[in-house]
Amino acid sequence: MQAPTDPSIAAFLAWEERQEQKYDYSCGRISLLPGGTNLHALLIGEVFAALHAALRATACRVYLSDTKLITETSVRYPDLIVSCDPRDTGNPGVGVRFPKLIVEVLSESTASVDRGEKLDEYLAIPTLEEYVLVDSRRMHVAAYRRASAGWIVQLPVTAGAYRFAAVDCSIDLDAAYTFAGATDKPQ
């Protein structure tokens, strides 16, 4: 891997097009994306299925982890992105720039980044209304929701349904975690 010498997002995007693997870019730093587990993939699939079914007849689109999220300072691959903005949904180009909802499924190798630097980057996106963290190791969903006074941290949901407020859609967590094989309740 010969990283680009120009630290700009444009140079990173041009460089990454020629790579066989996916990389994150944040403030000039490039890092290889880790592989996921079957459990991680199944939980992403369950959340995607719920969001896709609920939003299919709307102007919103649900994008999977092969879609880049491009911000002022980074290029990331969130597990799921929902955009209802015509600048994204009407653009077949590379990447989403105007997300309404971002979902990350936490794993041991990604949890600290998803709760740390990605949290800071994502909450700075003007169009983002909700950032959801789905734990793959136990039934636990946490969220940050935009309010008039800033961001509100929601109490974690550990059973029953989780409602994505940004797009008015719910997912049955008990069914999703059971299907994925992650049925441990929080301790």
PDB file of C-alpha atoms in Angstrom:
ATOM      1  CA  MET A   1       0.000   0.000   0.000  1.00  0.00           C
ATOM      2  CA  GLN A   2       1.591   3.229  -1.154  1.00  0.00           C
ATOM      3  CA  ALA A   3      -0.505   5.906   0.555  1.00  0.00           C
ATOM      4  CA  PRO A   4      -1.136   9.179  -1.258  1.00  0.00           C
ATOM      5  CA  THR A   5       1.311  11.967  -0.484  1.00  0.00           C
ATOM      6  CA  ASP A   6      -1.427  14.602  -0.801  1.00  0.00           C
ATOM      7  CA  PRO A   7      -3.462  14.488   2.458  1.00  0.00           C
ATOM      8  CA  SER A   8      -6.704  15.744   0.856  1.00  0.00           C
ATOM      9  CA  ILE A   9      -9.964  13.809   0.675  1.00  0.00           C
ATOM     10  CA  ALA A  10      -9.897  14.066  -3.136  1.00  0.00           C
ATOM     11  CA  ALA A  11      -6.440  12.448  -3.253  1.00  0.00           C
ATOM     12  CA  PHE A  12      -7.566   9.719  -0.853  1.00  0.00           C
ATOM     13  CA  LEU A  13     -10.659   8.943  -2.964  1.00  0.00           C
ATOM     14  CA  ALA A  14      -8.554   8.711  -6.140  1.00  0.00           C
ATOM     15  CA  TRP A  15      -6.014   6.484  -4.363  1.00  0.00           C
ATOM     16  CA  GLU A  16      -8.637   4.231  -2.780  1.00  0.00           C
ATOM     17  CA  GLU A  17     -10.254   3.515  -6.165  1.00  0.00           C
ATOM     18  CA  ARG A  18      -7.096   1.593  -7.066  1.00  0.00           C
ATOM     19  CA  GLN A  19      -7.001  -0.470  -3.864  1.00  0.00           C
ATOM     20  CA  GLU A  20      -8.334  -3.997  -3.426  1.00  0.00           C
ATOM     21  CA  GLN A  21      -9.434  -3.355   0.172  1.00  0.00           C
ATOM     22  CA  LYS A  22     -11.453  -0.614   1.865  1.00  0.00           C
ATOM     23  CA  TYR A  23      -9.834   2.056   4.004  1.00  0.00           C
ATOM     24  CA  ASP A  24     -11.066   4.761   6.359  1.00  0.00           C
ATOM     25  CA  TYR A  25      -9.653   8.254   6.058  1.00  0.00           C
ATOM     26  CA  SER A  26      -9.777  10.755   8.900  1.00  0.00           C
ATOM     27  CA  CYS A  27      -7.888  14.040   9.050  1.00  0.00           C
ATOM     28  CA  GLY A  28      -5.144  12.742   6.750  1.00  0.00           C
ATOM     29  CA  ARG A  29      -4.806   9.380   8.531  1.00  0.00           C
ATOM     30  CA  ILE A  30      -5.565   6.202   6.550  1.00  0.00           C
ATOM     31  CA  SER A  31      -6.447   2.879   8.179  1.00  0.00           C
ATOM     32  CA  LEU A  32      -7.441  -0.496   6.782  1.00  0.00           C
ATOM     33  CA  LEU A  33     -10.984  -1.558   7.648  1.00  0.00           C
ATOM     34  CA  PRO A  34     -11.154  -4.706   9.752  1.00  0.00           C
ATOM     35  CA  GLY A  35     -13.177  -7.690   8.606  1.00  0.00           C
ATOM     36  CA  GLY A  36     -16.421  -8.496  10.381  1.00  0.00           C
ATOM     37  CA  THR A  37     -17.917 -11.571  11.980  1.00  0.00           C
ATOM     38  CA  ASN A  38     -20.972 -13.503  10.852  1.00  0.00           C
ATOM     39  CA  LEU A  39     -22.879 -12.134  13.857  1.00  0.00           C
ATOM     40  CA  HIS A  40     -21.931  -8.578  12.878  1.00  0.00           C
ATOM     41  CA  ALA A  41     -23.118  -9.177   9.291  1.00  0.00           C
ATOM     42  CA  LEU A  42     -26.387 -10.779  10.404  1.00  0.00           C
ATOM     43  CA  LEU A  43     -27.233  -7.875  12.715  1.00  0.00           C
ATOM     44  CA  ILE A  44     -26.502  -5.390   9.926  1.00  0.00           C
ATOM     45  CA  GLY A  45     -28.807  -7.436   7.692  1.00  0.00           C
ATOM     46  CA  GLU A  46     -31.614  -7.409  10.249  1.00  0.00           C
ATOM     47  CA  VAL A  47     -31.413  -3.639  10.734  1.00  0.00           C
ATOM     48  CA  PHE A  48     -31.144  -3.083   6.975  1.00  0.00           C
ATOM     49  CA  ALA A  49     -34.207  -5.259   6.325  1.00  0.00           C
ATOM     50  CA  ALA A  50     -36.321  -3.309   8.835  1.00  0.00           C
ATOM     51  CA  LEU A  51     -35.223   0.088   7.531  1.00  0.00           C
ATOM     52  CA  HIS A  52     -35.487  -0.902   3.860  1.00  0.00           C
ATOM     53  CA  ALA A  53     -39.014  -2.294   4.285  1.00  0.00           C
ATOM     54  CA  ALA A  54     -40.192   0.798   6.168  1.00  0.00           C
ATOM     55  CA  LEU A  55     -38.604   3.311   3.795  1.00  0.00           C
ATOM     56  CA  ARG A  56     -39.113   1.579   0.458  1.00  0.00           C
ATOM     57  CA  ALA A  57     -42.055   3.803  -0.560  1.00  0.00           C
ATOM     58  CA  THR A  58     -40.371   7.027   0.580  1.00  0.00           C
ATOM     59  CA  ALA A  59     -37.715   9.301  -0.893  1.00  0.00           C
ATOM     60  CA  CYS A  60     -35.199   7.891   1.599  1.00  0.00           C
ATOM     61  CA  ARG A  61     -32.535   5.316   0.718  1.00  0.00           C
ATOM     62  CA  VAL A  62     -30.733   2.847   2.973  1.00  0.00           C
ATOM     63  CA  TYR A  63     -27.090   2.279   2.087  1.00  0.00           C
ATOM     64  CA  LEU A  64     -24.987  -0.670   3.259  1.00  0.00           C
ATOM     65  CA  SER A  65     -21.366  -0.654   4.390  1.00  0.00           C
ATOM     66  CA  ASP A  66     -19.950  -0.549   0.854  1.00  0.00           C
ATOM     67  CA  THR A  67     -21.112   3.067   0.620  1.00  0.00           C
ATOM     68  CA  LYS A  68     -18.709   5.810   1.619  1.00  0.00           C
ATOM     69  CA  LEU A  69     -19.787   8.563   3.993  1.00  0.00           C
ATOM     70  CA  ILE A  70     -17.856  11.672   2.980  1.00  0.00           C
ATOM     71  CA  THR A  71     -17.584  14.506   5.513  1.00  0.00           C
ATOM     72  CA  GLU A  72     -15.457  17.651   5.700  1.00  0.00           C
ATOM     73  CA  THR A  73     -12.604  15.715   7.344  1.00  0.00           C
ATOM     74  CA  SER A  74     -13.185  12.024   6.693  1.00  0.00           C
ATOM     75  CA  VAL A  75     -14.260   9.185   4.456  1.00  0.00           C
ATOM     76  CA  ARG A  76     -15.866   6.355   6.416  1.00  0.00           C
ATOM     77  CA  TYR A  77     -17.859   3.203   5.721  1.00  0.00           C
ATOM     78  CA  PRO A  78     -20.645   3.108   8.338  1.00  0.00           C
ATOM     79  CA  ASP A  79     -22.558  -0.152   8.598  1.00  0.00           C
ATOM     80  CA  LEU A  80     -25.768   1.599   7.479  1.00  0.00           C
ATOM     81  CA  ILE A  81     -26.596   5.090   6.257  1.00  0.00           C
ATOM     82  CA  VAL A  82     -30.049   6.516   5.572  1.00  0.00           C
ATOM     83  CA  SER A  83     -30.269   9.611   3.409  1.00  0.00           C
ATOM     84  CA  CYS A  84     -33.464  11.324   2.359  1.00  0.00           C
ATOM     85  CA  ASP A  85     -31.624  14.197   0.723  1.00  0.00           C
ATOM     86  CA  PRO A  86     -32.026  14.405  -3.086  1.00  0.00           C
ATOM     87  CA  ARG A  87     -28.360  15.417  -3.360  1.00  0.00           C
ATOM     88  CA  ASP A  88     -27.582  11.830  -2.267  1.00  0.00           C
ATOM     89  CA  THR A  89     -30.609   9.828  -3.379  1.00  0.00           C
ATOM     90  CA  GLY A  90     -30.605  11.267  -6.893  1.00  0.00           C
ATOM     91  CA  ASN A  91     -26.855  10.908  -7.278  1.00  0.00           C
ATOM     92  CA  PRO A  92     -25.492   7.565  -8.500  1.00  0.00           C
ATOM     93  CA  GLY A  93     -21.955   8.789  -7.748  1.00  0.00           C
ATOM     94  CA  VAL A  94     -19.584   7.683  -5.056  1.00  0.00           C
ATOM     95  CA  GLY A  95     -20.573   8.319  -1.478  1.00  0.00           C
ATOM     96  CA  VAL A  96     -23.201   9.907   0.712  1.00  0.00           C
ATOM     97  CA  ARG A  97     -22.703  13.401   2.084  1.00  0.00           C
ATOM     98  CA  PHE A  98     -26.085  14.238   3.636  1.00  0.00           C
ATOM     99  CA  PRO A  99     -27.106  11.397   5.993  1.00  0.00           C
ATOM    100  CA  LYS A 100     -30.173  11.548   8.197  1.00  0.00           C
ATOM    101  CA  LEU A 101     -29.400   8.378  10.157  1.00  0.00           C
ATOM    102  CA  ILE A 102     -26.176   6.416  10.687  1.00  0.00           C
ATOM    103  CA  VAL A 103     -26.060   2.962  12.292  1.00  0.00           C
ATOM    104  CA  GLU A 104     -22.880   1.254  13.461  1.00  0.00           C
ATOM    105  CA  VAL A 105     -22.898  -2.339  14.714  1.00  0.00           C
ATOM    106  CA  LEU A 106     -20.251  -2.513  17.407  1.00  0.00           C
ATOM    107  CA  SER A 107     -17.707  -5.290  17.543  1.00  0.00           C
ATOM    108  CA  GLU A 108     -14.714  -5.752  19.790  1.00  0.00           C
ATOM    109  CA  SER A 109     -12.358  -4.322  17.158  1.00  0.00           C
ATOM    110  CA  THR A 110     -14.498  -1.263  16.269  1.00  0.00           C
ATOM    111  CA  ALA A 111     -16.371  -0.238  19.431  1.00  0.00           C
ATOM    112  CA  SER A 112     -13.838   2.298  20.713  1.00  0.00           C
ATOM    113  CA  VAL A 113     -13.606   4.088  17.330  1.00  0.00           C
ATOM    114  CA  ASP A 114     -17.407   4.011  16.832  1.00  0.00           C
ATOM    115  CA  ARG A 115     -17.917   5.539  20.301  1.00  0.00           C
ATOM    116  CA  GLY A 116     -14.972   7.922  20.010  1.00  0.00           C
ATOM    117  CA  GLU A 117     -13.636   9.599  16.888  1.00  0.00           C
ATOM    118  CA  LYS A 118     -16.538   8.514  14.643  1.00  0.00           C
ATOM    119  CA  LEU A 119     -19.007   9.857  17.208  1.00  0.00           C
ATOM    120  CA  ASP A 120     -17.326  13.266  17.081  1.00  0.00           C
ATOM    121  CA  GLU A 121     -17.186  13.260  13.263  1.00  0.00           C
ATOM    122  CA  TYR A 122     -20.754  12.091  12.779  1.00  0.00           C
ATOM    123  CA  LEU A 123     -22.349  14.463  15.290  1.00  0.00           C
ATOM    124  CA  ALA A 124     -20.733  17.360  13.397  1.00  0.00           C
ATOM    125  CA  ILE A 125     -22.688  16.493  10.205  1.00  0.00           C
ATOM    126  CA  PRO A 126     -25.422  19.160   9.857  1.00  0.00           C
ATOM    127  CA  THR A 127     -28.028  16.827   8.284  1.00  0.00           C
ATOM    128  CA  LEU A 128     -27.585  13.962  10.759  1.00  0.00           C
ATOM    129  CA  GLU A 129     -30.546  13.501  13.117  1.00  0.00           C
ATOM    130  CA  GLU A 130     -29.670  10.176  14.764  1.00  0.00           C
ATOM    131  CA  TYR A 131     -26.564   8.049  15.373  1.00  0.00           C
ATOM    132  CA  VAL A 132     -27.334   4.516  16.568  1.00  0.00           C
ATOM    133  CA  LEU A 133     -24.884   2.040  18.108  1.00  0.00           C
ATOM    134  CA  VAL A 134     -26.002  -1.608  18.006  1.00  0.00           C
ATOM    135  CA  ASP A 135     -23.834  -3.878  20.166  1.00  0.00           C
ATOM    136  CA  SER A 136     -23.084  -7.219  18.508  1.00  0.00           C
ATOM    137  CA  ARG A 137     -21.978  -8.889  21.744  1.00  0.00           C
ATOM    138  CA  ARG A 138     -25.176  -8.323  23.727  1.00  0.00           C
ATOM    139  CA  MET A 139     -28.650  -6.918  23.184  1.00  0.00           C
ATOM    140  CA  HIS A 140     -27.927  -3.250  23.710  1.00  0.00           C
ATOM    141  CA  VAL A 141     -28.808  -0.324  21.431  1.00  0.00           C
ATOM    142  CA  ALA A 142     -27.703   3.198  22.296  1.00  0.00           C
ATOM    143  CA  ALA A 143     -28.418   6.362  20.338  1.00  0.00           C
ATOM    144  CA  TYR A 144     -27.656  10.035  19.995  1.00  0.00           C
ATOM    145  CA  ARG A 145     -30.539  12.174  18.714  1.00  0.00           C
ATOM    146  CA  ARG A 146     -30.414  15.764  17.573  1.00  0.00           C
ATOM    147  CA  ALA A 147     -32.620  18.162  19.528  1.00  0.00           C
ATOM    148  CA  SER A 148     -33.032  21.919  19.347  1.00  0.00           C
ATOM    149  CA  ALA A 149     -30.493  22.405  22.144  1.00  0.00           C
ATOM    150  CA  GLY A 150     -27.936  19.918  20.769  1.00  0.00           C
ATOM    151  CA  TRP A 151     -27.530  16.162  21.035  1.00  0.00           C
ATOM    152  CA  ILE A 152     -29.437  13.966  23.479  1.00  0.00           C
ATOM    153  CA  VAL A 153     -28.047  10.626  24.574  1.00  0.00           C
ATOM    154  CA  GLN A 154     -30.916   8.131  24.706  1.00  0.00           C
ATOM    155  CA  LEU A 155     -31.168   5.492  27.400  1.00  0.00           C
ATOM    156  CA  PRO A 156     -30.052   2.128  26.006  1.00  0.00           C
ATOM    157  CA  VAL A 157     -32.719  -0.269  24.746  1.00  0.00           C
ATOM    158  CA  THR A 158     -32.001  -3.841  25.864  1.00  0.00           C
ATOM    159  CA  ALA A 159     -35.161  -5.708  24.844  1.00  0.00           C
ATOM    160  CA  GLY A 160     -38.344  -5.258  22.845  1.00  0.00           C
ATOM    161  CA  ALA A 161     -38.418  -2.747  20.016  1.00  0.00           C
ATOM    162  CA  TYR A 162     -36.063   0.058  19.094  1.00  0.00           C
ATOM    163  CA  ARG A 163     -37.582   3.048  17.282  1.00  0.00           C
ATOM    164  CA  PHE A 164     -35.423   4.964  14.821  1.00  0.00           C
ATOM    165  CA  ALA A 165     -36.831   8.419  15.500  1.00  0.00           C
ATOM    166  CA  ALA A 166     -35.164  10.050  12.485  1.00  0.00           C
ATOM    167  CA  VAL A 167     -37.167   7.909  10.063  1.00  0.00           C
ATOM    168  CA  ASP A 168     -40.073   6.748  12.273  1.00  0.00           C
ATOM    169  CA  CYS A 169     -39.302   3.046  11.929  1.00  0.00           C
ATOM    170  CA  SER A 170     -39.023   0.300  14.541  1.00  0.00           C
ATOM    171  CA  ILE A 171     -37.134  -2.965  14.743  1.00  0.00           C
ATOM    172  CA  ASP A 172     -37.947  -5.904  17.009  1.00  0.00           C
ATOM    173  CA  LEU A 173     -34.636  -6.369  18.824  1.00  0.00           C
ATOM    174  CA  ASP A 174     -35.602  -9.690  20.372  1.00  0.00           C
ATOM    175  CA  ALA A 175     -36.285 -11.163  16.927  1.00  0.00           C
ATOM    176  CA  ALA A 176     -33.226  -9.544  15.309  1.00  0.00           C
ATOM    177  CA  TYR A 177     -30.779 -10.705  17.982  1.00  0.00           C
ATOM    178  CA  THR A 178     -32.340 -14.169  18.149  1.00  0.00           C
ATOM    179  CA  PHE A 179     -32.075 -14.572  14.360  1.00  0.00           C
ATOM    180  CA  ALA A 180     -28.455 -13.376  14.423  1.00  0.00           C
ATOM    181  CA  GLY A 181     -27.642 -15.751  17.292  1.00  0.00           C
ATOM    182  CA  ALA A 182     -26.852 -13.053  19.871  1.00  0.00           C
ATOM    183  CA  THR A 183     -29.432 -13.541  22.583  1.00  0.00           C
ATOM    184  CA  ASP A 184     -27.441 -12.514  25.667  1.00  0.00           C
ATOM    185  CA  LYS A 185     -29.180  -9.880  27.743  1.00  0.00           C
ATOM    186  CA  PRO A 186     -27.063  -7.103  29.316  1.00  0.00           C
ATOM    187  CA  GLN A 187     -25.735  -7.780  32.792  1.00  0.00           C
TER     188      GLN A 187
END
